[in-house]
Amino acid sequence: MRRDNLARALLDRVQHPTQMVALGFGLAVLAGSLLLSLPVATTTGEPAGWLTALFTATSAVCVTGLIVVDTPGHWSAFGEVVIALLIQIGGLGIMTMATLLTLLISGRLGLRARLLAQTETKSMSMQDVRRVLGRVVVFSLVCEAAVAAVLTARFLTGYGEPPGRALYLGVFHAISAFNNAGFALWPDNLMGFVTDPWICLPIAVAVILGGLGFPVVFELLRSWRRPGRWTIVTRITVMLTVVLLLGGTLVFLFTEWHNPGTLGPLDGRGKALAAFFTAVMPRTAGFNSLDLAQLHPSSLLATDVLMFIGGGTAGTAGGIKVTTLGLVGYIVWAELRAESRVNVGHRRLAESAQRQTMTLITISAALVVGSTYVLMVLTPHELNKVLFEVVSAFATVGLSTGITADIPAAGQVLLVLLMFVGRIGPLTLGSALALRERTRRYELPVERVVIG
């Protein structure tokens, strides 16, 4: 009885839905850290250090993929299953899972549950939340099952894995791929499969589908033949996704074609596959089929940009989202043309969306720059590698040049905070920290300010 009173008191204290989102992810990280700190979670039977458990749990829940220990070498089968479950929970969203449990138990949705689900899934109408959640779960499980089937068959027939092991590898990597996590069960990630399309392409497709965002996927399934009826979000997401995938592939082909540490030893088909795979992963999954430490500095910079942009809204990807990038482009174009309104196609962009876009860009850039400075002070590594690590953590990508384990404890804690903030989102986290919203009841005089 006392526990119920405490839980009710906690819920009463947390009024804003975004606070519940942050709290839910925080509790999931805590639970995952406790499970991974158990002796049974490691191959040696010795408890993992608190920072190792915390870092790995945060990386899994925030579907990032950064690691400080070798996943197959350090974690037991129990630990790997815990990581997979944390990835699945983080990908679907803590609030989505909580709302589904509410549906199963009570058969109905209360106002607070609807608000929580709306916050997590970015659905546009509270009345649609119940239907949207069902589609989200079904779509996720169907995609994961399809990818798992292809991978299992390939591991079974192409690499001689026993049926049980092949199924385990297929399911784990399907979950990790669709949820844009990037955890792999080989010490070199997927470098051993760099020229295998039956491994790389299913994983790449899963990453793209998970990173598009559930609202975009549903709209494409519903009206893919009528692009004129697409919403602003779908139009921008599809357009920029194609541009970034093609552009990224061409950039890596051009820069790394003769690099002996990356694409150089591969034939033409292998180079095309590896370049495409490398362009997909910054969207944001931490798989790599090439040694990222051997990339040319210009390729590292291009990857930084792709990671910072990320994937689609309300999907499993991180970053500032392609929608944000697209809206910035429309805002700048409207300003250059001296237009007072920002129009996207046949729709006008709300002023609140413009403010949120610029706020998100500013906060994200400030976090990346500030964190890069701190890590430069704490570590002896070069700027390009430190910046790569920071952007990868903030954008919940998980790609690394191999310096994560060498970063001191203070720097790893900073990366943990970046992963958490990157998954929750700067605006969501800021709203969660604000106890109440205030509306100004008066207007101040306007003053024109010279810009630039």
Tab-separated table of C-alpha atoms in Angstrom:
chain	number	residue	atom	x	y	z
A	1	MET	CA	0.000	0.000	0.000
A	2	ARG	CA	2.818	2.313	0.890
A	3	ARG	CA	4.506	1.546	-2.428
A	4	ASP	CA	1.343	2.479	-4.331
A	5	ASN	CA	1.157	5.765	-2.454
A	6	LEU	CA	4.787	6.530	-3.285
A	7	ALA	CA	4.261	5.726	-6.967
A	8	ARG	CA	1.115	7.860	-7.080
A	9	ALA	CA	2.938	10.724	-5.383
A	10	LEU	CA	5.748	10.474	-7.940
A	11	LEU	CA	3.299	10.585	-10.859
A	12	ASP	CA	1.530	13.551	-9.326
A	13	ARG	CA	4.836	15.387	-9.059
A	14	VAL	CA	5.635	14.715	-12.716
A	15	GLN	CA	2.957	16.575	-14.657
A	16	HIS	CA	4.456	17.239	-18.086
A	17	PRO	CA	4.536	14.230	-20.475
A	18	THR	CA	8.118	14.947	-21.514
A	19	GLN	CA	9.170	14.574	-17.892
A	20	MET	CA	7.791	11.054	-17.958
A	21	VAL	CA	9.738	10.322	-21.144
A	22	ALA	CA	13.000	11.406	-19.522
A	23	LEU	CA	12.129	9.546	-16.314
A	24	GLY	CA	11.231	6.394	-18.240
A	25	PHE	CA	14.506	6.315	-20.136
A	26	GLY	CA	16.411	7.065	-16.947
A	27	LEU	CA	14.787	4.163	-15.114
A	28	ALA	CA	15.487	1.840	-18.043
A	29	VAL	CA	19.163	2.825	-17.984
A	30	LEU	CA	19.284	2.227	-14.230
A	31	ALA	CA	17.634	-1.191	-14.527
A	32	GLY	CA	19.943	-2.162	-17.385
A	33	SER	CA	23.003	-1.050	-15.423
A	34	LEU	CA	21.976	-3.203	-12.463
A	35	LEU	CA	21.424	-6.259	-14.678
A	36	LEU	CA	24.731	-5.815	-16.506
A	37	SER	CA	26.579	-5.425	-13.207
A	38	LEU	CA	25.550	-8.945	-12.147
A	39	PRO	CA	28.307	-11.606	-12.258
A	40	VAL	CA	26.205	-13.745	-14.624
A	41	ALA	CA	26.310	-10.967	-17.235
A	42	THR	CA	30.052	-11.345	-17.939
A	43	THR	CA	32.037	-14.199	-19.470
A	44	THR	CA	34.458	-14.263	-16.552
A	45	GLY	CA	31.794	-14.378	-13.840
A	46	GLU	CA	33.210	-11.227	-12.274
A	47	PRO	CA	30.882	-8.227	-11.846
A	48	ALA	CA	31.400	-5.505	-14.420
A	49	GLY	CA	32.531	-2.113	-13.138
A	50	TRP	CA	29.784	0.409	-12.486
A	51	LEU	CA	30.952	2.701	-15.278
A	52	THR	CA	31.169	-0.155	-17.789
A	53	ALA	CA	27.658	-1.309	-16.910
A	54	LEU	CA	26.282	2.246	-16.957
A	55	PHE	CA	27.954	3.104	-20.268
A	56	THR	CA	26.778	-0.099	-21.976
A	57	ALA	CA	23.224	0.178	-20.624
A	58	THR	CA	22.956	3.813	-21.709
A	59	SER	CA	24.341	2.977	-25.137
A	60	ALA	CA	21.786	0.158	-25.511
A	61	VAL	CA	18.725	2.022	-24.208
A	62	CYS	CA	19.642	5.102	-26.237
A	63	VAL	CA	20.238	2.806	-29.250
A	64	THR	CA	23.715	4.195	-29.788
A	65	GLY	CA	26.227	1.353	-30.039
A	66	LEU	CA	29.317	2.921	-28.473
A	67	ILE	CA	31.176	0.378	-26.337
A	68	VAL	CA	34.004	0.479	-23.818
A	69	VAL	CA	34.474	-3.320	-23.774
A	70	ASP	CA	34.327	-5.948	-26.501
A	71	THR	CA	30.674	-7.044	-26.606
A	72	PRO	CA	31.149	-10.775	-27.451
A	73	GLY	CA	34.338	-11.079	-25.401
A	74	HIS	CA	33.169	-9.364	-22.216
A	75	TRP	CA	29.435	-10.083	-21.978
A	76	SER	CA	27.967	-13.545	-21.529
A	77	ALA	CA	24.875	-14.809	-23.336
A	78	PHE	CA	22.808	-13.378	-20.469
A	79	GLY	CA	24.503	-9.999	-20.878
A	80	GLU	CA	23.958	-10.035	-24.640
A	81	VAL	CA	20.263	-10.835	-24.204
A	82	VAL	CA	19.956	-7.968	-21.708
A	83	ILE	CA	21.589	-5.635	-24.247
A	84	ALA	CA	19.195	-6.803	-26.982
A	85	LEU	CA	16.182	-6.230	-24.708
A	86	LEU	CA	17.427	-2.772	-23.768
A	87	ILE	CA	17.852	-1.943	-27.456
A	88	GLN	CA	14.310	-3.090	-28.198
A	89	ILE	CA	12.886	-1.103	-25.292
A	90	GLY	CA	14.825	1.999	-26.253
A	91	GLY	CA	13.875	1.703	-29.906
A	92	LEU	CA	10.156	1.377	-29.353
A	93	GLY	CA	10.258	3.953	-26.612
A	94	ILE	CA	9.702	3.582	-22.920
A	95	MET	CA	6.424	5.446	-23.100
A	96	THR	CA	5.175	3.326	-25.992
A	97	MET	CA	5.795	0.175	-23.999
A	98	ALA	CA	4.145	1.648	-20.921
A	99	THR	CA	1.070	2.659	-22.911
A	100	LEU	CA	0.768	-0.796	-24.440
A	101	LEU	CA	0.864	-2.333	-20.970
A	102	THR	CA	-1.910	0.044	-19.965
A	103	LEU	CA	-3.970	-1.154	-22.928
A	104	LEU	CA	-3.413	-4.795	-22.076
A	105	ILE	CA	-4.315	-4.354	-18.434
A	106	SER	CA	-7.230	-1.937	-18.590
A	107	GLY	CA	-8.291	-2.109	-22.215
A	108	ARG	CA	-8.515	1.659	-22.424
A	109	LEU	CA	-6.316	4.755	-22.466
A	110	GLY	CA	-6.511	7.508	-19.914
A	111	LEU	CA	-5.699	11.136	-20.735
A	112	ARG	CA	-2.233	10.986	-19.209
A	113	ALA	CA	-1.364	7.746	-21.016
A	114	ARG	CA	-2.485	9.281	-24.304
A	115	LEU	CA	-0.331	12.341	-23.723
A	116	LEU	CA	2.672	10.175	-22.899
A	117	ALA	CA	2.216	8.054	-26.010
A	118	GLN	CA	1.713	11.153	-28.145
A	119	THR	CA	4.961	12.605	-26.823
A	120	GLU	CA	6.927	9.487	-27.649
A	121	THR	CA	5.427	8.633	-31.045
A	122	LYS	CA	4.976	12.247	-32.233
A	123	SER	CA	1.437	11.359	-33.375
A	124	MET	CA	-0.639	14.354	-34.425
A	125	SER	CA	-3.939	13.398	-32.757
A	126	MET	CA	-4.534	11.924	-29.335
A	127	GLN	CA	-7.467	9.946	-30.712
A	128	ASP	CA	-5.064	8.151	-33.081
A	129	VAL	CA	-2.574	7.098	-30.409
A	130	ARG	CA	-4.045	3.656	-29.766
A	131	ARG	CA	-4.097	2.766	-33.463
A	132	VAL	CA	-0.637	4.249	-34.055
A	133	LEU	CA	0.952	2.297	-31.221
A	134	GLY	CA	-0.398	-0.966	-32.562
A	135	ARG	CA	0.992	-0.206	-36.009
A	136	VAL	CA	4.353	0.825	-34.571
A	137	VAL	CA	4.782	-2.465	-32.739
A	138	VAL	CA	3.522	-4.629	-35.607
A	139	PHE	CA	5.687	-2.825	-38.168
A	140	SER	CA	8.761	-3.088	-35.930
A	141	LEU	CA	8.319	-6.786	-35.230
A	142	VAL	CA	7.568	-7.638	-38.867
A	143	CYS	CA	10.673	-5.795	-40.090
A	144	GLU	CA	12.864	-7.383	-37.437
A	145	ALA	CA	11.476	-10.844	-38.188
A	146	ALA	CA	12.064	-10.460	-41.940
A	147	VAL	CA	15.655	-9.267	-41.474
A	148	ALA	CA	16.302	-11.953	-38.863
A	149	ALA	CA	15.087	-14.638	-41.283
A	150	VAL	CA	17.438	-13.483	-44.055
A	151	LEU	CA	20.413	-13.173	-41.721
A	152	THR	CA	19.720	-16.535	-40.083
A	153	ALA	CA	19.581	-18.259	-43.451
A	154	ARG	CA	22.837	-16.614	-44.502
A	155	PHE	CA	24.685	-17.528	-41.297
A	156	LEU	CA	23.347	-21.067	-41.578
A	157	THR	CA	24.143	-21.717	-45.228
A	158	GLY	CA	27.006	-19.346	-45.941
A	159	TYR	CA	29.064	-19.580	-42.767
A	160	GLY	CA	28.211	-23.012	-41.388
A	161	GLU	CA	26.760	-21.764	-38.109
A	162	PRO	CA	24.656	-24.301	-36.151
A	163	PRO	CA	20.896	-23.607	-36.413
A	164	GLY	CA	20.589	-22.288	-32.848
A	165	ARG	CA	23.598	-20.021	-33.170
A	166	ALA	CA	22.508	-18.790	-36.617
A	167	LEU	CA	19.048	-17.888	-35.264
A	168	TYR	CA	20.597	-16.126	-32.263
A	169	LEU	CA	22.915	-14.071	-34.474
A	170	GLY	CA	20.099	-13.266	-36.893
A	171	VAL	CA	17.659	-12.082	-34.218
A	172	PHE	CA	20.256	-10.062	-32.282
A	173	HIS	CA	21.531	-8.185	-35.320
A	174	ALA	CA	18.032	-7.641	-36.719
A	175	ILE	CA	16.995	-5.968	-33.463
A	176	SER	CA	20.216	-3.977	-33.365
A	177	ALA	CA	19.821	-2.892	-37.016
A	178	PHE	CA	16.157	-1.882	-37.073
A	179	ASN	CA	16.548	0.067	-33.841
A	180	ASN	CA	19.662	1.781	-35.227
A	181	ALA	CA	21.808	0.550	-32.346
A	182	GLY	CA	24.868	-0.910	-34.083
A	183	PHE	CA	25.822	-3.512	-31.460
A	184	ALA	CA	27.480	-6.519	-33.125
A	185	LEU	CA	28.664	-9.876	-31.805
A	186	TRP	CA	32.088	-9.800	-33.446
A	187	PRO	CA	35.160	-7.920	-32.150
A	188	ASP	CA	35.572	-6.108	-35.492
A	189	ASN	CA	31.833	-5.399	-35.824
A	190	LEU	CA	30.878	-6.320	-39.438
A	191	MET	CA	34.271	-5.900	-41.091
A	192	GLY	CA	34.363	-9.628	-41.828
A	193	PHE	CA	31.275	-9.257	-44.038
A	194	VAL	CA	32.338	-6.155	-45.975
A	195	THR	CA	31.693	-7.740	-49.385
A	196	ASP	CA	28.722	-9.933	-48.417
A	197	PRO	CA	25.483	-8.337	-49.708
A	198	TRP	CA	23.337	-10.934	-47.898
A	199	ILE	CA	24.573	-9.537	-44.587
A	200	CYS	CA	25.187	-5.871	-45.348
A	201	LEU	CA	22.092	-5.074	-47.438
A	202	PRO	CA	19.420	-6.494	-45.069
A	203	ILE	CA	21.050	-4.649	-42.187
A	204	ALA	CA	21.247	-1.443	-44.241
A	205	VAL	CA	17.574	-1.718	-45.255
A	206	ALA	CA	16.574	-2.267	-41.617
A	207	VAL	CA	18.565	0.801	-40.566
A	208	ILE	CA	16.900	2.938	-43.249
A	209	LEU	CA	13.377	1.745	-42.402
A	210	GLY	CA	13.893	2.259	-38.678
A	211	GLY	CA	15.461	5.658	-39.262
A	212	LEU	CA	12.754	7.037	-41.548
A	213	GLY	CA	10.335	7.502	-38.673
A	214	PHE	CA	7.052	5.739	-38.071
A	215	PRO	CA	4.775	8.589	-39.272
A	216	VAL	CA	6.659	8.789	-42.567
A	217	VAL	CA	6.572	5.028	-43.100
A	218	PHE	CA	2.840	4.874	-42.413
A	219	GLU	CA	2.120	7.750	-44.777
A	220	LEU	CA	4.223	6.179	-47.532
A	221	LEU	CA	2.397	2.882	-47.124
A	222	ARG	CA	-0.924	4.693	-47.289
A	223	SER	CA	-0.305	7.123	-50.161
A	224	TRP	CA	3.001	6.323	-51.851
A	225	ARG	CA	1.376	6.793	-55.273
A	226	ARG	CA	0.199	10.333	-54.421
A	227	PRO	CA	3.291	12.341	-53.382
A	228	GLY	CA	1.324	15.552	-53.875
A	229	ARG	CA	-0.659	14.693	-50.743
A	230	TRP	CA	2.378	14.017	-48.583
A	231	THR	CA	2.856	16.131	-45.495
A	232	ILE	CA	5.803	18.485	-45.089
A	233	VAL	CA	7.590	16.002	-42.840
A	234	THR	CA	7.247	13.105	-45.290
A	235	ARG	CA	8.231	15.216	-48.291
A	236	ILE	CA	11.390	16.554	-46.633
A	237	THR	CA	12.344	13.225	-45.070
A	238	VAL	CA	12.098	11.223	-48.296
A	239	MET	CA	13.851	13.856	-50.408
A	240	LEU	CA	16.774	14.413	-48.046
A	241	THR	CA	17.143	10.716	-47.222
A	242	VAL	CA	17.688	9.908	-50.897
A	243	VAL	CA	20.038	12.866	-51.349
A	244	LEU	CA	22.121	12.028	-48.278
A	245	LEU	CA	22.373	8.321	-49.097
A	246	LEU	CA	23.440	8.926	-52.688
A	247	GLY	CA	25.669	11.854	-51.782
A	248	GLY	CA	27.314	9.984	-48.922
A	249	THR	CA	27.984	6.954	-51.111
A	250	LEU	CA	29.612	9.097	-53.809
A	251	VAL	CA	31.709	10.973	-51.246
A	252	PHE	CA	33.095	7.768	-49.734
A	253	LEU	CA	33.746	6.261	-53.168
A	254	PHE	CA	35.611	9.370	-54.303
A	255	THR	CA	37.624	9.822	-51.108
A	256	GLU	CA	38.399	6.209	-50.184
A	257	TRP	CA	38.704	4.539	-53.612
A	258	HIS	CA	42.503	4.171	-53.426
A	259	ASN	CA	42.856	4.123	-49.634
A	260	PRO	CA	44.678	0.843	-48.804
A	261	GLY	CA	43.134	0.808	-45.325
A	262	THR	CA	39.512	0.968	-46.506
A	263	LEU	CA	38.212	0.546	-50.078
A	264	GLY	CA	41.566	0.104	-51.810
A	265	PRO	CA	41.865	-3.726	-51.647
A	266	LEU	CA	38.239	-4.335	-52.751
A	267	ASP	CA	36.971	-4.850	-56.297
A	268	GLY	CA	34.481	-2.469	-57.915
A	269	ARG	CA	31.368	-4.238	-56.605
A	270	GLY	CA	32.845	-4.550	-53.129
A	271	LYS	CA	33.764	-0.858	-53.106
A	272	ALA	CA	30.232	0.149	-54.086
A	273	LEU	CA	28.683	-2.057	-51.389
A	274	ALA	CA	31.113	-0.881	-48.683
A	275	ALA	CA	30.663	2.789	-49.621
A	276	PHE	CA	26.860	2.488	-49.562
A	277	PHE	CA	26.941	0.656	-46.223
A	278	THR	CA	29.265	3.298	-44.778
A	279	ALA	CA	26.912	6.051	-45.996
A	280	VAL	CA	23.865	4.371	-44.439
A	281	MET	CA	25.287	3.791	-40.974
A	282	PRO	CA	25.620	7.452	-39.891
A	283	ARG	CA	21.781	7.571	-40.045
A	284	THR	CA	22.321	6.515	-37.101
A	285	ALA	CA	23.544	2.962	-36.523
A	286	GLY	CA	26.959	2.055	-35.219
A	287	PHE	CA	27.720	-0.831	-37.563
A	288	ASN	CA	30.888	-0.591	-39.627
A	289	SER	CA	32.257	-2.822	-42.370
A	290	LEU	CA	35.411	-0.707	-42.768
A	291	ASP	CA	38.091	0.266	-40.272
A	292	LEU	CA	36.956	3.788	-39.449
A	293	ALA	CA	40.334	4.649	-37.922
A	294	GLN	CA	41.785	4.330	-41.440
A	295	LEU	CA	39.348	6.763	-43.060
A	296	HIS	CA	40.753	9.901	-44.661
A	297	PRO	CA	40.167	13.001	-42.483
A	298	SER	CA	37.789	14.360	-45.117
A	299	SER	CA	35.722	11.174	-44.833
A	300	LEU	CA	35.633	11.557	-41.065
A	301	LEU	CA	34.338	15.100	-41.514
A	302	ALA	CA	31.673	13.917	-43.975
A	303	THR	CA	30.637	11.246	-41.474
A	304	ASP	CA	30.433	13.883	-38.733
A	305	VAL	CA	27.981	15.854	-40.871
A	306	LEU	CA	25.865	12.796	-41.691
A	307	MET	CA	25.779	11.734	-38.039
A	308	PHE	CA	24.817	15.204	-36.833
A	309	ILE	CA	21.920	15.281	-39.304
A	310	GLY	CA	20.704	11.783	-38.427
A	311	GLY	CA	17.450	10.229	-39.620
A	312	GLY	CA	13.736	10.900	-39.612
A	313	THR	CA	11.475	12.267	-36.911
A	314	ALA	CA	9.854	9.784	-34.477
A	315	GLY	CA	12.008	6.917	-35.688
A	316	THR	CA	14.824	4.996	-34.049
A	317	ALA	CA	17.530	7.289	-35.454
A	318	GLY	CA	19.161	10.175	-33.619
A	319	GLY	CA	20.736	13.440	-34.715
A	320	ILE	CA	18.926	16.704	-35.296
A	321	LYS	CA	16.815	14.862	-37.921
A	322	VAL	CA	16.586	15.439	-41.668
A	323	THR	CA	13.328	17.318	-41.138
A	324	THR	CA	15.164	19.933	-39.119
A	325	LEU	CA	17.810	20.307	-41.820
A	326	GLY	CA	15.165	20.668	-44.496
A	327	LEU	CA	13.235	23.283	-42.522
A	328	VAL	CA	16.430	25.275	-41.988
A	329	GLY	CA	16.910	25.304	-45.739
A	330	TYR	CA	13.378	26.603	-46.332
A	331	ILE	CA	13.772	29.218	-43.575
A	332	VAL	CA	17.042	30.502	-45.055
A	333	TRP	CA	15.569	30.542	-48.571
A	334	ALA	CA	12.545	32.527	-47.413
A	335	GLU	CA	14.793	35.027	-45.624
A	336	LEU	CA	17.025	35.442	-48.667
A	337	ARG	CA	13.925	36.207	-50.725
A	338	ALA	CA	12.699	38.688	-48.080
A	339	GLU	CA	9.494	36.715	-47.552
A	340	SER	CA	7.651	37.137	-44.260
A	341	ARG	CA	6.257	33.594	-44.382
A	342	VAL	CA	8.031	30.266	-44.852
A	343	ASN	CA	6.220	28.087	-47.381
A	344	VAL	CA	6.942	24.414	-48.053
A	345	GLY	CA	5.140	23.298	-51.180
A	346	HIS	CA	1.524	24.317	-50.757
A	347	ARG	CA	1.747	24.613	-46.968
A	348	ARG	CA	2.893	27.405	-44.663
A	349	LEU	CA	5.318	26.579	-41.859
A	350	ALA	CA	4.131	27.643	-38.422
A	351	GLU	CA	6.263	30.229	-36.617
A	352	SER	CA	6.517	27.958	-33.585
A	353	ALA	CA	8.093	25.258	-35.796
A	354	GLN	CA	10.613	27.818	-37.059
A	355	ARG	CA	11.593	28.756	-33.494
A	356	GLN	CA	11.887	25.113	-32.459
A	357	THR	CA	14.047	24.364	-35.484
A	358	MET	CA	16.539	27.136	-34.784
A	359	THR	CA	16.544	26.364	-31.046
A	360	LEU	CA	17.289	22.698	-31.679
A	361	ILE	CA	20.147	23.543	-34.053
A	362	THR	CA	21.653	26.033	-31.603
A	363	ILE	CA	21.440	23.752	-28.556
A	364	SER	CA	22.799	20.764	-30.487
A	365	ALA	CA	25.744	22.690	-31.903
A	366	ALA	CA	26.549	24.159	-28.491
A	367	LEU	CA	26.513	20.707	-26.864
A	368	VAL	CA	28.794	19.245	-29.525
A	369	VAL	CA	31.286	22.129	-29.418
A	370	GLY	CA	31.358	22.302	-25.619
A	371	SER	CA	31.731	18.540	-25.199
A	372	THR	CA	34.472	18.408	-27.822
A	373	TYR	CA	36.407	21.069	-25.929
A	374	VAL	CA	36.098	19.143	-22.652
A	375	LEU	CA	37.252	15.871	-24.205
A	376	MET	CA	40.158	17.639	-25.899
A	377	VAL	CA	41.270	18.744	-22.440
A	378	LEU	CA	40.798	15.274	-20.940
A	379	THR	CA	42.396	13.195	-23.700
A	380	PRO	CA	45.518	13.339	-25.891
A	381	HIS	CA	43.606	12.428	-29.063
A	382	GLU	CA	43.380	14.538	-32.209
A	383	LEU	CA	40.510	16.907	-32.858
A	384	ASN	CA	39.027	14.909	-35.737
A	385	LYS	CA	38.780	11.740	-33.610
A	386	VAL	CA	37.417	13.522	-30.550
A	387	LEU	CA	34.832	15.407	-32.605
A	388	PHE	CA	33.864	12.145	-34.284
A	389	GLU	CA	33.321	10.502	-30.886
A	390	VAL	CA	31.276	13.409	-29.517
A	391	VAL	CA	28.994	13.665	-32.549
A	392	SER	CA	28.561	9.893	-32.567
A	393	ALA	CA	27.459	9.939	-28.920
A	394	PHE	CA	25.174	12.959	-29.210
A	395	ALA	CA	23.548	11.686	-32.413
A	396	THR	CA	23.232	8.186	-30.856
A	397	VAL	CA	25.141	6.654	-33.764
A	398	GLY	CA	27.760	4.439	-32.139
A	399	LEU	CA	30.483	4.711	-34.780
A	400	SER	CA	33.974	5.127	-33.364
A	401	THR	CA	37.569	5.353	-34.478
A	402	GLY	CA	38.487	3.093	-31.560
A	403	ILE	CA	39.240	5.623	-28.818
A	404	THR	CA	36.156	5.072	-26.623
A	405	ALA	CA	37.814	2.652	-24.207
A	406	ASP	CA	40.880	4.927	-23.910
A	407	ILE	CA	38.859	7.937	-22.749
A	408	PRO	CA	39.180	8.518	-18.976
A	409	ALA	CA	36.251	7.959	-16.634
A	410	ALA	CA	35.203	11.621	-16.604
A	411	GLY	CA	35.108	11.653	-20.403
A	412	GLN	CA	33.060	8.447	-20.509
A	413	VAL	CA	30.544	9.945	-18.099
A	414	LEU	CA	30.299	12.925	-20.446
A	415	LEU	CA	29.593	10.549	-23.346
A	416	VAL	CA	26.894	8.850	-21.247
A	417	LEU	CA	25.197	12.211	-20.711
A	418	LEU	CA	25.500	13.044	-24.411
A	419	MET	CA	23.884	9.742	-25.407
A	420	PHE	CA	21.022	10.306	-22.974
A	421	VAL	CA	20.432	13.882	-24.084
A	422	GLY	CA	20.747	12.883	-27.731
A	423	ARG	CA	18.112	10.151	-27.402
A	424	ILE	CA	15.651	12.242	-25.411
A	425	GLY	CA	16.272	15.305	-27.547
A	426	PRO	CA	17.438	18.737	-26.350
A	427	LEU	CA	13.991	20.297	-26.610
A	428	THR	CA	12.259	17.359	-24.903
A	429	LEU	CA	14.800	17.318	-22.116
A	430	GLY	CA	14.537	21.072	-21.702
A	431	SER	CA	10.761	20.811	-21.463
A	432	ALA	CA	11.078	17.999	-18.945
A	433	LEU	CA	13.289	20.157	-16.743
A	434	ALA	CA	10.863	23.076	-16.903
A	435	LEU	CA	8.324	22.512	-14.155
A	436	ARG	CA	5.694	24.653	-15.787
A	437	GLU	CA	5.041	26.660	-18.892
A	438	ARG	CA	4.521	30.407	-18.558
A	439	THR	CA	2.579	32.580	-20.965
A	440	ARG	CA	3.599	36.227	-21.173
A	441	ARG	CA	0.511	38.427	-20.784
A	442	TYR	CA	2.015	41.540	-22.332
A	443	GLU	CA	4.090	42.591	-25.350
A	444	LEU	CA	7.195	44.773	-25.278
A	445	PRO	CA	7.999	47.493	-27.849
A	446	VAL	CA	9.749	46.298	-31.012
A	447	GLU	CA	13.342	47.303	-31.709
A	448	ARG	CA	15.065	46.525	-34.987
A	449	VAL	CA	18.538	45.049	-34.523
A	450	VAL	CA	21.321	44.962	-37.111
A	451	ILE	CA	22.337	41.333	-37.780
A	452	GLY	CA	25.854	40.517	-38.937
